[in-house]
Amino acid sequence: MTTQPDDQRGSIASAATDKLTGLLVKLDEAIELLAAARDFAKPGKLPRVLDTARRVMLLDGGCAAMEARAERLEAAGVFQGSDWATPQFLVPSLTTQALKSPDANTVVVEALSELRLLAVAKGDVLHPLVSSEQAHHYLTQVMALNLWLLFGAPTEAERETQGRLAQLPRQLFQHLARRIGYEHIIDKLIEEIWRILQQRPIQVEPVKQMITQIAICQANPDIDLGASGQGADRLVSSLFGPTQACREDPGLEVYRERLSSMDATALQAEATGFARAMHDTGLVSAYQPVLLRHLTEHSDHLIAEALGLSSTGRDCLLCYRDLVHALIRGGVHPATPQAAYGLSLMLERGILYQPPVAPAMWRQLGLPLSEWSQLRLDLAFGETISPRARLLEGVLCMLGLPLGVGQGNNPTCQSARALSMWAYNDPDYLLQMVAWAARDDEIIMHFEGMPLSSMASLSGVSSELPMDLDPVSLIVVPHLDRIYAEMGRRCAGREGDPHRWVNPEFHGWWSGRGFRINVDVASGQLHDLDAFLRHFYASYHPYYNGNQPLIHPQPAGIAVTDSAARFIGWHAITLLRANLDPSDVMRVYFYNPNNDSGQNWGDGVRVSTAGNGERFGEASLPFEQFASRLYIFHYDPLERGELAQVSEEELDEVVGYLQRSWGADRLPPAGLQADEGP
């Protein structure tokens, strides 16, 4: 091993310092030119500032130098005319995509925005739009959501899309961590993990990666966590040591040997420990499949214990013993541990008692996958386990967690909603769809009596094949997306919104044929709002519909707004139920396929995912707030059809929320006012 002489190391450090100093001189000149330019000329001066800033931040000490210039940069107009100009409305979860962008200017502006907020958080800059506390809170969220930038080297994808630019976010986050302190990051990360897990998503790999990073932090003597991170123990142990026999994370082979020498009492303790950890967190350790596979040769009673089954699930297990054993052998492996949780919840739902479901699950166990399906699964999840086992894990998870389906970073909310609805309401139909897509590479659905083939359809809503999905969605969504788009094309030329005809044909017979929309399709203006709201209350509000619970989940459309109540776009959701919450507030409970339902829609409309009577995977809002974001709903035209006798005050509250958000620029010339009703 050779070492550099001290004088050589010193000369290298000196050269780096000289380079940084020289770049900072150029940067200061560029900032002055930008500041002096008039507004119309600033876009021409900005590229020089951003390019020099990029080169500075790639050097050691560069981020600190940029932090010191943050106030001058903002005053000069770096953020002018962009979303970054209003830091009080920035959303932490959007930073990930900005920092991964192949566009250097996007990465640089995002980094400069974080450094500006860091200066505010540390009290070095007094900002007119955001307080020190708000800036600190925002940065801890950003750090928690992007913790991988602190510990991970650039991935192959990052290297391909960003090249050397991929080092800039890492330099930034090292600087942020030193200035903010790891203890704040870890606490926020733990809070974020528990918030996501309360929603019980099917895809938990990102969460598992975050928990792994916490474990690395705890084990690193160079990182002082102070008193933080205490709530992480349950999360870390749920993955790496949920029971006494695997407490020290001994490895799968060692644990398998330990099981072989255990008596019934010890096995009982192991089974109970795994079940408790699994149901507490929604996460499954790789050790649990080892135990379950061992127990298939010993005791059904202990399998029920290890799955944490109630009397309902236990009875289902005993009725379908051979099938459950086959599902464990075929789908529950250390590489597919979440299959255990899906199996447990599927048994708890009792859906195997529906006559077609058990035979369909036997078919799934032996389903031959097409070459294309195998390739897609291997490409997305790796080759540590067979594609058939990976798909079976996905099937079990979707049947157990029908409200845990996410659309990923894709415009395929309609397809995700359909999969969720079928898993929730018609599981054997879902299994049929999986068989067609995975085996035949084709799905055929009917639209108004005419067959539509996914292979014959031109294209879908998504322009690219989605990859960031669960195994079932990965295989089925591309087919559904093309069929959904083709149904829309078949409605071209019809007056009104195509969802009127597409939703019932696409989702299922239970989708109401009655249809209401409060936006004029041609003009985009609000239309007949009073009748729309009264009809919604009459159809769904228990006080106005004869206290009739919602029988089947219904498709609906909402106008999504950001934290400033500004319109973002139209989005597909599922109406599940309307009930009083524990505080006697009437709420609408719904399924949102957008991966994380806990969102701030502005004007005090904050979507809840836990604490207000929600079941796993549900989102909820008070009835009035939900109605203010609704723009499409379906109903049964043969049910009670009279408009509800809703008070004018109640409707005015809904209209107020609407006017202050997405309806602000959609008002008809005469404005909106609730009628007195019929």
XYZ file of C-alpha atoms in Angstrom:
678
model
C 0.000 0.000 0.000
C 1.382 3.400 -0.926
C 0.666 6.715 0.745
C 0.972 10.226 -0.554
C 3.594 12.455 1.068
C 2.190 15.245 3.230
C 3.418 17.945 0.871
C 1.663 16.225 -2.086
C -1.619 15.972 -0.182
C -1.259 19.599 0.827
C -0.744 20.700 -2.756
C -3.865 18.801 -3.889
C -5.931 20.429 -1.138
C -4.514 23.816 -2.030
C -5.382 23.317 -5.702
C -8.960 22.370 -4.768
C -9.254 25.463 -2.582
C -7.890 27.650 -5.361
C -10.398 26.158 -7.793
C -13.277 26.827 -5.401
C -12.090 30.376 -4.787
C -11.838 31.061 -8.511
C -15.318 29.696 -9.167
C -16.787 31.763 -6.332
C -15.348 34.929 -7.865
C -17.079 34.044 -11.152
C -20.273 33.170 -9.294
C -20.366 36.488 -7.452
C -19.966 38.312 -10.741
C -22.791 36.305 -12.291
C -25.062 36.997 -9.288
C -24.401 40.736 -9.580
C -25.266 40.676 -13.291
C -28.483 38.766 -12.590
C -29.465 41.161 -9.816
C -28.818 44.198 -12.022
C -30.806 42.822 -14.972
C -34.401 43.904 -15.506
C -37.096 41.223 -15.151
C -37.431 40.561 -18.892
C -33.652 40.090 -19.192
C -33.133 37.830 -16.165
C -33.759 34.538 -18.050
C -30.747 35.362 -20.230
C -28.468 35.882 -17.205
C -29.693 32.884 -15.191
C -27.895 30.011 -17.034
C -24.453 31.409 -16.130
C -25.426 31.575 -12.441
C -26.821 28.039 -12.407
C -23.899 26.525 -14.306
C -21.331 28.140 -11.989
C -23.364 27.158 -8.921
C -23.417 23.549 -10.141
C -19.618 23.497 -10.454
C -19.242 25.081 -7.010
C -21.545 22.583 -5.256
C -19.680 19.627 -6.710
C -16.568 20.718 -4.775
C -15.852 20.179 -1.086
C -16.992 23.271 0.790
C -19.113 24.386 -2.134
C -22.474 23.864 -0.444
C -21.364 25.909 2.564
C -20.314 28.721 0.220
C -23.683 28.587 -1.545
C -25.548 28.652 1.782
C -23.713 31.862 2.653
C -24.907 33.374 -0.649
C -28.481 32.043 -0.429
C -30.096 35.364 0.453
C -28.273 37.191 -2.357
C -29.228 34.486 -4.856
C -32.930 34.731 -4.002
C -32.864 38.530 -4.061
C -31.172 38.433 -7.482
C -34.108 36.413 -8.883
C -32.878 32.805 -9.118
C -36.319 31.483 -8.117
C -38.365 34.171 -9.826
C -41.342 32.871 -11.817
C -41.016 29.271 -10.557
C -42.673 27.157 -7.853
C -39.548 27.684 -5.727
C -40.458 31.370 -5.436
C -43.111 30.424 -2.818
C -41.232 28.217 -0.324
C -44.235 28.095 2.030
C -46.039 25.881 -0.507
C -43.179 23.501 -1.360
C -43.962 19.787 -0.893
C -41.153 17.634 0.592
C -42.148 14.496 -1.330
C -41.576 16.240 -4.677
C -37.881 16.859 -3.958
C -36.956 13.280 -4.846
C -37.958 13.647 -8.493
C -36.332 17.086 -8.749
C -33.028 15.795 -7.372
C -33.132 12.792 -9.726
C -33.856 14.954 -12.764
C -31.553 14.613 -15.780
C -31.899 18.390 -16.224
C -28.954 20.021 -14.429
C -30.793 23.316 -13.907
C -33.671 21.572 -12.081
C -31.231 19.806 -9.736
C -29.291 23.018 -9.074
C -32.371 25.150 -8.370
C -33.730 22.477 -6.005
C -30.371 22.349 -4.200
C -30.232 26.151 -3.946
C -33.755 26.154 -2.523
C -32.745 23.675 0.210
C -29.676 25.775 1.064
C -31.826 28.904 1.215
C -34.184 27.187 3.680
C -31.189 25.915 5.649
C -30.013 29.504 6.114
C -33.527 30.410 7.265
C -33.720 27.398 9.616
C -30.393 28.304 11.246
C -31.535 31.897 11.796
C -28.987 33.403 9.429
C -31.678 34.741 7.091
C -35.077 36.217 7.964
C -37.505 35.208 5.209
C -40.819 37.038 4.651
C -42.709 33.893 3.554
C -41.417 31.105 5.806
C -40.357 31.003 9.448
C -37.261 29.390 10.912
C -39.399 26.632 12.461
C -41.228 25.942 9.185
C -37.947 25.772 7.274
C -36.444 23.377 9.822
C -39.527 21.138 9.710
C -39.492 21.088 5.910
C -35.798 20.201 5.721
C -36.087 17.355 8.228
C -38.901 15.894 6.105
C -36.827 16.271 2.934
C -33.858 14.582 4.605
C -35.994 11.749 5.933
C -37.572 11.094 2.534
C -34.212 11.155 0.739
C -32.034 9.443 3.319
C -30.627 7.194 0.595
C -28.652 10.194 -0.651
C -26.647 10.133 2.579
C -25.711 6.477 2.478
C -26.027 5.172 -1.061
C -23.773 5.533 -4.093
C -25.449 6.575 -7.351
C -27.407 3.763 -8.953
C -26.908 2.660 -12.525
C -30.081 4.546 -13.475
C -28.758 7.731 -11.877
C -25.431 7.347 -13.599
C -27.160 6.896 -16.943
C -29.502 9.869 -16.560
C -27.388 12.278 -14.498
C -23.734 11.300 -14.889
C -21.473 13.270 -12.533
C -24.449 15.449 -11.627
C -25.645 12.582 -9.378
C -22.920 13.582 -6.899
C -24.413 17.036 -6.356
C -27.450 15.926 -4.277
C -25.111 13.776 -2.181
C -22.814 16.722 -1.485
C -25.883 18.751 -0.587
C -27.257 16.172 1.827
C -23.933 15.631 3.562
C -23.901 19.382 4.221
C -27.545 19.409 5.380
C -26.922 16.487 7.758
C -23.907 18.202 9.321
C -25.843 21.439 9.814
C -29.211 20.022 10.935
C -28.031 16.988 12.897
C -28.834 13.335 12.334
C -31.045 13.175 15.419
C -33.697 15.378 13.792
C -33.611 13.364 10.589
C -34.039 10.007 12.291
C -36.998 11.100 14.415
C -38.785 12.530 11.376
C -38.003 9.433 9.349
C -39.483 7.171 12.029
C -42.632 9.305 12.139
C -42.908 9.149 8.343
C -42.453 5.354 8.282
C -45.211 4.776 10.839
C -47.518 7.144 8.942
C -47.013 5.180 5.711
C -47.331 1.793 7.411
C -50.668 2.791 8.954
C -52.002 2.784 5.385
C -50.781 -0.802 4.817
C -49.426 -0.457 1.260
C -48.616 -3.586 -0.723
C -45.262 -2.155 -1.801
C -43.068 -1.825 1.274
C -39.563 -2.046 -0.210
C -38.928 1.716 0.147
C -39.992 1.509 3.798
C -37.740 -1.492 4.394
C -34.841 0.425 2.855
C -35.486 3.365 5.181
C -35.574 1.052 8.213
C -32.300 -0.501 7.068
C -30.755 2.983 6.928
C -31.936 3.630 10.481
C -30.272 0.400 11.609
C -27.052 1.475 9.861
C -27.192 4.841 11.631
C -27.716 3.178 15.001
C -24.754 0.867 14.426
C -22.402 3.607 13.191
C -20.259 4.959 16.076
C -19.445 8.096 14.058
C -23.115 9.183 14.039
C -24.379 10.691 17.272
C -28.144 10.222 17.424
C -28.424 11.721 20.916
C -31.760 10.807 22.461
C -33.437 10.355 19.079
C -34.365 7.161 17.310
C -35.921 5.495 20.328
C -39.088 4.606 18.419
C -37.071 2.760 15.802
C -36.526 -0.393 17.835
C -39.890 -1.919 16.904
C -39.342 -1.194 13.212
C -35.797 -2.567 13.106
C -36.657 -5.668 15.133
C -39.726 -6.411 12.962
C -37.377 -6.965 10.015
C -34.163 -8.258 11.535
C -35.069 -9.954 14.818
C -38.741 -10.185 15.784
C -38.371 -13.266 18.006
C -36.001 -14.637 20.609
C -34.400 -17.192 18.309
C -33.476 -14.599 15.645
C -32.960 -11.588 17.911
C -29.338 -11.077 16.852
C -30.109 -11.569 13.126
C -28.140 -14.814 12.851
C -28.891 -15.591 9.203
C -31.465 -17.884 7.605
C -29.436 -21.095 7.735
C -28.619 -20.716 11.428
C -32.265 -19.966 12.194
C -33.403 -23.010 10.195
C -31.078 -25.200 12.282
C -32.423 -23.703 15.499
C -35.999 -24.510 14.469
C -35.153 -28.166 13.919
C -34.238 -28.573 17.594
C -37.175 -26.634 19.104
C -39.991 -28.244 21.068
C -43.660 -27.266 20.786
C -43.421 -24.579 23.482
C -40.481 -22.863 21.799
C -42.193 -23.031 18.398
C -45.313 -21.505 19.948
C -43.252 -18.589 21.285
C -41.682 -18.052 17.867
C -45.048 -18.160 16.094
C -46.604 -15.663 18.510
C -43.634 -13.294 18.239
C -43.731 -13.237 14.437
C -47.501 -12.693 14.340
C -47.335 -9.795 16.783
C -44.549 -8.044 14.843
C -46.308 -8.603 11.506
C -49.668 -7.216 12.596
C -48.105 -4.346 14.547
C -46.196 -3.015 11.554
C -47.515 -4.649 8.368
C -43.929 -5.789 7.704
C -42.680 -9.368 7.550
C -39.184 -10.535 8.418
C -37.380 -12.911 6.065
C -37.214 -15.317 9.019
C -40.990 -15.775 9.187
C -41.291 -17.746 5.907
C -38.628 -20.120 7.253
C -40.827 -20.801 10.286
C -44.036 -21.155 8.238
C -42.447 -23.617 5.831
C -41.135 -25.589 8.819
C -44.596 -25.635 10.430
C -46.329 -27.101 7.360
C -44.763 -30.379 8.427
C -45.750 -30.014 12.076
C -48.875 -28.183 13.189
C -51.795 -26.317 11.624
C -52.453 -24.791 15.032
C -49.014 -23.180 15.016
C -49.458 -21.986 11.406
C -52.580 -20.157 12.582
C -50.582 -18.701 15.484
C -47.729 -17.601 13.206
C -50.211 -15.886 10.868
C -51.973 -14.216 13.800
C -55.397 -15.548 12.778
C -58.665 -14.931 14.592
C -61.373 -17.603 14.749
C -62.537 -16.535 11.264
C -59.121 -17.006 9.668
C -58.448 -20.171 11.635
C -61.662 -21.768 10.395
C -60.791 -20.800 6.831
C -57.322 -22.316 7.238
C -58.744 -25.605 8.524
C -61.387 -25.769 5.764
C -58.796 -25.172 3.030
C -55.786 -26.781 4.694
C -54.242 -28.307 1.565
C -54.590 -25.083 -0.384
C -53.021 -22.984 2.401
C -50.095 -25.417 2.671
C -49.619 -25.249 -1.093
C -49.721 -21.440 -1.005
C -47.051 -21.387 1.699
C -44.836 -23.792 -0.230
C -45.383 -21.974 -3.530
C -45.419 -18.317 -2.528
C -44.031 -17.744 0.963
C -40.222 -17.641 0.748
C -37.547 -15.541 2.470
C -37.360 -13.551 -0.784
C -41.166 -12.994 -0.730
C -41.905 -12.502 2.975
C -44.859 -10.122 2.518
C -46.795 -13.069 1.060
C -47.262 -14.249 4.664
C -49.097 -11.055 5.585
C -51.202 -11.212 2.433
C -52.100 -14.846 3.164
C -53.062 -13.985 6.749
C -55.370 -11.142 5.754
C -56.843 -13.107 2.857
C -57.844 -15.871 5.292
C -59.256 -13.264 7.679
C -61.452 -11.886 4.887
C -62.960 -15.374 4.378
C -63.004 -14.982 0.598
C -62.003 -18.610 0.041
C -65.591 -19.478 0.986
C -66.765 -17.845 -2.258
C -67.100 -20.889 -4.572
C -64.851 -19.721 -7.455
C -61.955 -18.388 -5.365
C -60.323 -21.595 -4.072
C -60.257 -23.271 -7.537
C -58.884 -20.030 -8.987
C -56.102 -20.042 -6.373
C -55.227 -23.635 -7.318
C -55.024 -22.470 -10.934
C -52.766 -19.611 -9.862
C -50.401 -22.042 -8.131
C -49.800 -23.929 -11.364
C -50.224 -21.045 -13.807
C -47.691 -21.181 -16.670
C -46.357 -17.660 -17.232
C -45.621 -16.316 -20.671
C -42.050 -15.468 -21.555
C -42.953 -11.757 -21.553
C -44.462 -11.964 -18.046
C -41.439 -13.800 -16.681
C -39.092 -11.244 -18.207
C -41.057 -8.297 -16.760
C -41.095 -9.803 -13.260
C -37.382 -10.646 -13.338
C -36.538 -7.189 -14.637
C -38.539 -5.428 -11.928
C -37.782 -7.641 -8.915
C -34.634 -9.575 -9.734
C -34.095 -13.300 -10.108
C -33.700 -14.329 -6.461
C -37.009 -16.209 -6.693
C -39.029 -17.627 -9.582
C -41.396 -15.251 -11.418
C -44.317 -17.536 -10.529
C -43.557 -17.257 -6.793
C -43.158 -13.495 -7.129
C -46.529 -13.178 -8.862
C -48.156 -15.425 -6.253
C -46.845 -13.119 -3.523
C -48.448 -10.221 -5.368
C -51.769 -12.051 -5.673
C -51.846 -12.910 -1.963
C -50.990 -9.335 -0.992
C -53.621 -7.842 -3.291
C -56.338 -10.186 -2.030
C -55.321 -9.506 1.569
C -54.778 -5.754 1.137
C -57.148 -4.647 -1.634
C -56.824 -1.002 -0.534
C -53.023 -1.183 -0.586
C -52.737 -1.067 -4.392
C -50.714 1.924 -5.622
C -50.390 3.382 -9.113
C -46.673 4.204 -8.751
C -45.342 7.203 -10.639
C -47.731 6.563 -13.532
C -50.952 8.145 -14.865
C -52.830 4.869 -14.385
C -55.157 5.643 -11.474
C -58.113 4.106 -13.343
C -56.383 0.743 -13.721
C -55.114 0.732 -10.126
C -58.623 1.554 -8.930
C -60.069 -1.317 -10.973
C -57.613 -3.852 -9.516
C -58.337 -2.633 -6.000
C -62.092 -2.739 -6.588
C -61.985 -6.283 -7.950
C -59.768 -7.532 -5.112
C -62.177 -5.890 -2.649
C -65.473 -6.825 -4.261
C -64.977 -9.543 -6.890
C -61.775 -11.514 -6.165
C -62.378 -14.356 -8.613
C -62.696 -11.800 -11.444
C -59.330 -10.343 -10.420
C -57.789 -13.822 -10.508
C -59.221 -14.343 -13.994
C -57.633 -11.084 -15.154
C -54.270 -12.149 -13.705
C -54.484 -15.513 -15.486
C -55.265 -13.924 -18.854
C -52.564 -11.281 -18.593
C -49.789 -13.472 -17.162
C -50.428 -16.588 -19.248
C -51.922 -15.271 -22.498
C -50.428 -11.749 -22.742
C -53.925 -10.542 -23.583
C -57.067 -9.401 -21.804
C -60.423 -9.142 -23.568
C -63.152 -6.978 -22.053
C -66.453 -5.839 -23.548
C -67.703 -2.321 -24.133
C -71.411 -2.090 -24.907
C -71.378 -5.630 -26.249
C -68.262 -5.263 -28.402
C -65.083 -7.170 -27.453
C -61.929 -5.106 -26.856
C -58.520 -6.789 -26.889
C -55.623 -5.273 -24.964
C -53.295 -6.412 -27.746
C -55.386 -4.825 -30.497
C -55.798 -1.478 -28.701
C -53.517 1.246 -29.978
C -52.100 2.745 -26.797
C -52.896 3.503 -23.181
C -52.924 6.581 -20.977
C -49.359 5.802 -19.906
C -46.819 6.399 -22.660
C -44.280 4.008 -21.114
C -44.482 0.557 -19.572
C -44.708 1.150 -15.799
C -42.103 -0.661 -13.669
C -42.572 0.760 -10.150
C -45.581 -1.432 -9.327
C -46.496 -4.508 -7.286
C -46.219 -7.855 -9.151
C -49.901 -8.095 -10.119
C -50.116 -4.479 -11.282
C -46.872 -4.888 -13.203
C -48.415 -7.627 -15.340
C -52.059 -6.515 -15.555
C -52.010 -2.689 -15.614
C -50.497 -2.296 -19.126
C -53.407 -4.358 -20.516
C -56.066 -2.519 -18.519
C -54.564 0.841 -19.427
C -54.851 0.130 -23.146
C -58.431 -1.142 -22.816
C -59.457 1.866 -20.717
C -58.012 4.240 -23.317
C -59.755 2.329 -26.120
C -63.095 2.615 -24.302
C -62.494 6.359 -24.124
C -61.776 6.462 -27.847
C -65.056 4.617 -28.518
C -66.853 7.498 -26.766
C -65.325 10.150 -29.006
C -67.981 12.429 -30.429
C -70.519 11.759 -27.687
C -71.797 14.719 -25.754
C -70.641 14.878 -22.154
C -67.936 13.172 -20.137
C -66.862 9.692 -21.371
C -66.644 8.372 -17.785
C -70.448 8.152 -17.876
C -70.155 5.138 -20.189
C -66.614 3.896 -19.501
C -66.697 3.475 -15.704
C -69.573 0.951 -15.470
C -68.227 -1.082 -18.406
C -64.638 -1.003 -17.151
C -65.096 -1.565 -13.414
C -68.099 -3.856 -13.140
C -71.856 -4.235 -13.130
C -72.130 -2.773 -9.623
C -70.972 0.665 -10.798
C -74.087 2.825 -10.887
C -75.462 3.670 -14.322
C -76.671 6.986 -12.989
C -74.043 9.707 -13.489
C -73.577 13.263 -12.281
C -70.842 15.789 -13.136
C -70.587 19.392 -11.977
C -68.246 20.653 -14.716
C -69.337 21.553 -18.218
C -67.036 19.453 -20.428
C -66.911 21.987 -23.254
C -66.146 25.107 -21.216
C -64.613 23.699 -18.034
C -66.943 25.927 -15.990
C -68.928 24.743 -12.984
C -72.414 23.664 -13.985
C -75.627 22.926 -12.072
C -73.694 22.693 -8.798
C -76.666 22.903 -6.440
C -78.472 19.934 -8.008
C -75.171 18.021 -8.155
C -74.560 18.455 -4.425
C -78.150 17.729 -3.407
C -78.101 14.548 -5.499
C -74.793 13.471 -3.917
C -76.218 13.987 -0.430
C -79.370 12.071 -1.372
C -77.321 9.170 -2.718
C -74.569 8.855 -0.112
C -75.244 10.809 3.104
C -76.894 8.493 5.685
C -79.037 11.338 7.041
C -80.543 11.973 3.611
C -80.624 8.548 1.931
C -82.740 6.705 4.471
C -79.631 5.559 6.373
C -78.777 3.151 3.546
C -75.136 1.991 3.761
C -73.168 1.871 0.536
C -73.387 -1.712 -0.716
C -70.804 -1.815 -3.496
C -67.730 0.409 -3.895
C -68.414 3.132 -6.444
C -66.038 4.937 -8.830
C -65.841 8.701 -8.395
C -63.698 11.584 -9.606
C -62.154 14.353 -7.548
C -60.431 17.631 -8.322
C -57.081 17.345 -6.553
C -55.615 20.530 -5.099
C -52.245 21.306 -3.542
C -51.491 22.677 -0.076
C -52.344 26.167 -1.343
C -55.748 24.861 -2.594
C -54.657 25.328 -6.224
C -56.037 22.921 -8.840
C -53.627 20.131 -9.852
C -55.753 17.753 -11.901
C -58.576 15.208 -12.047
C -58.122 11.945 -10.171
C -59.960 8.614 -9.911
C -60.929 7.293 -6.464
C -63.353 4.744 -5.000
C -66.174 5.659 -2.624
C -66.280 3.003 0.098
C -68.644 4.225 2.829
C -70.042 7.218 4.707
C -70.197 6.923 8.485
C -69.923 8.857 11.714
C -66.351 8.885 13.002
C -65.456 8.420 16.710
C -66.066 12.169 17.219
C -69.550 11.942 15.649
C -68.463 13.775 12.510
C -69.970 12.407 9.292
C -67.080 11.409 7.052
C -66.641 9.913 3.595
C -64.186 7.011 3.542
C -62.551 6.393 0.182
C -59.702 4.618 -1.581
C -57.057 6.727 -3.306
C -54.674 4.826 -5.645
C -51.916 7.467 -5.522
C -49.569 5.523 -3.150
C -49.945 7.867 -0.159
C -53.413 9.124 0.749
C -52.359 11.455 3.576
C -52.378 14.767 1.725
C -52.981 18.433 2.418
C -55.424 19.791 -0.167
C -55.331 23.345 1.193
C -57.892 25.615 2.881
C -57.956 23.326 5.915
C -58.816 20.222 3.857
C -56.342 17.653 5.143
C -56.982 14.013 4.183
C -56.817 11.656 7.147
C -55.568 8.065 6.967
C -55.664 7.105 10.663
C -57.286 8.271 13.878
C -60.751 9.035 12.484
C -62.195 5.552 12.151
C -60.269 4.599 9.010
C -59.658 0.954 8.195
C -56.294 -0.020 6.692
C -55.877 1.665 3.305
C -58.805 4.045 3.644
C -58.597 7.824 3.433
C -61.302 10.073 4.829
C -62.620 13.634 4.954
C -65.607 15.264 6.630
C -68.565 14.950 4.253
C -68.688 18.689 3.410
C -64.973 18.874 2.616
C -65.099 15.768 0.444
C -68.130 17.069 -1.444
C -66.196 20.265 -2.188
C -63.542 18.313 -4.104
C -65.920 15.898 -5.860
C -66.708 16.458 -9.534
C -68.033 13.058 -10.715
C -70.065 10.348 -9.008
C -72.232 7.393 -10.002
C -75.505 6.263 -8.457
C -78.275 3.725 -9.003
C -81.021 5.511 -10.968
C -83.599 3.043 -9.600
C -82.889 3.983 -5.979
C -84.434 6.976 -4.192
C -84.003 9.804 -6.656
C -85.416 12.932 -5.010
C -82.955 15.713 -4.225
C -81.988 15.893 -0.575
C -83.476 18.512 1.750
C -80.029 19.761 2.725
C -79.928 23.055 4.590
C -78.696 26.098 2.716
C -76.048 26.668 5.411
C -74.594 23.199 4.865
C -74.437 23.633 1.108
C -72.960 27.113 1.470
C -70.119 25.566 3.478
C -69.402 23.117 0.646
C -69.606 25.863 -1.977
C -67.262 28.039 0.110
C -64.577 25.336 0.129
C -65.045 24.919 -3.610
C -64.865 28.635 -4.399
C -61.661 29.017 -2.387
C -59.941 26.183 -4.268
C -60.334 24.528 -7.658
C -63.581 26.336 -8.474
C -62.130 29.827 -8.110
C -61.623 30.335 -11.866
C -64.497 28.082 -12.970
C -67.367 30.185 -11.662
C -70.160 31.102 -14.076
C -70.630 34.861 -14.607
C -73.431 35.055 -12.015
C -71.353 33.250 -9.382
C -72.494 30.355 -7.237
C -75.118 30.243 -4.563
C -76.953 27.297 -3.118
C -80.631 27.189 -3.977
C -83.134 26.887 -1.179
C -83.939 23.428 -2.460
C -87.149 21.799 -3.618
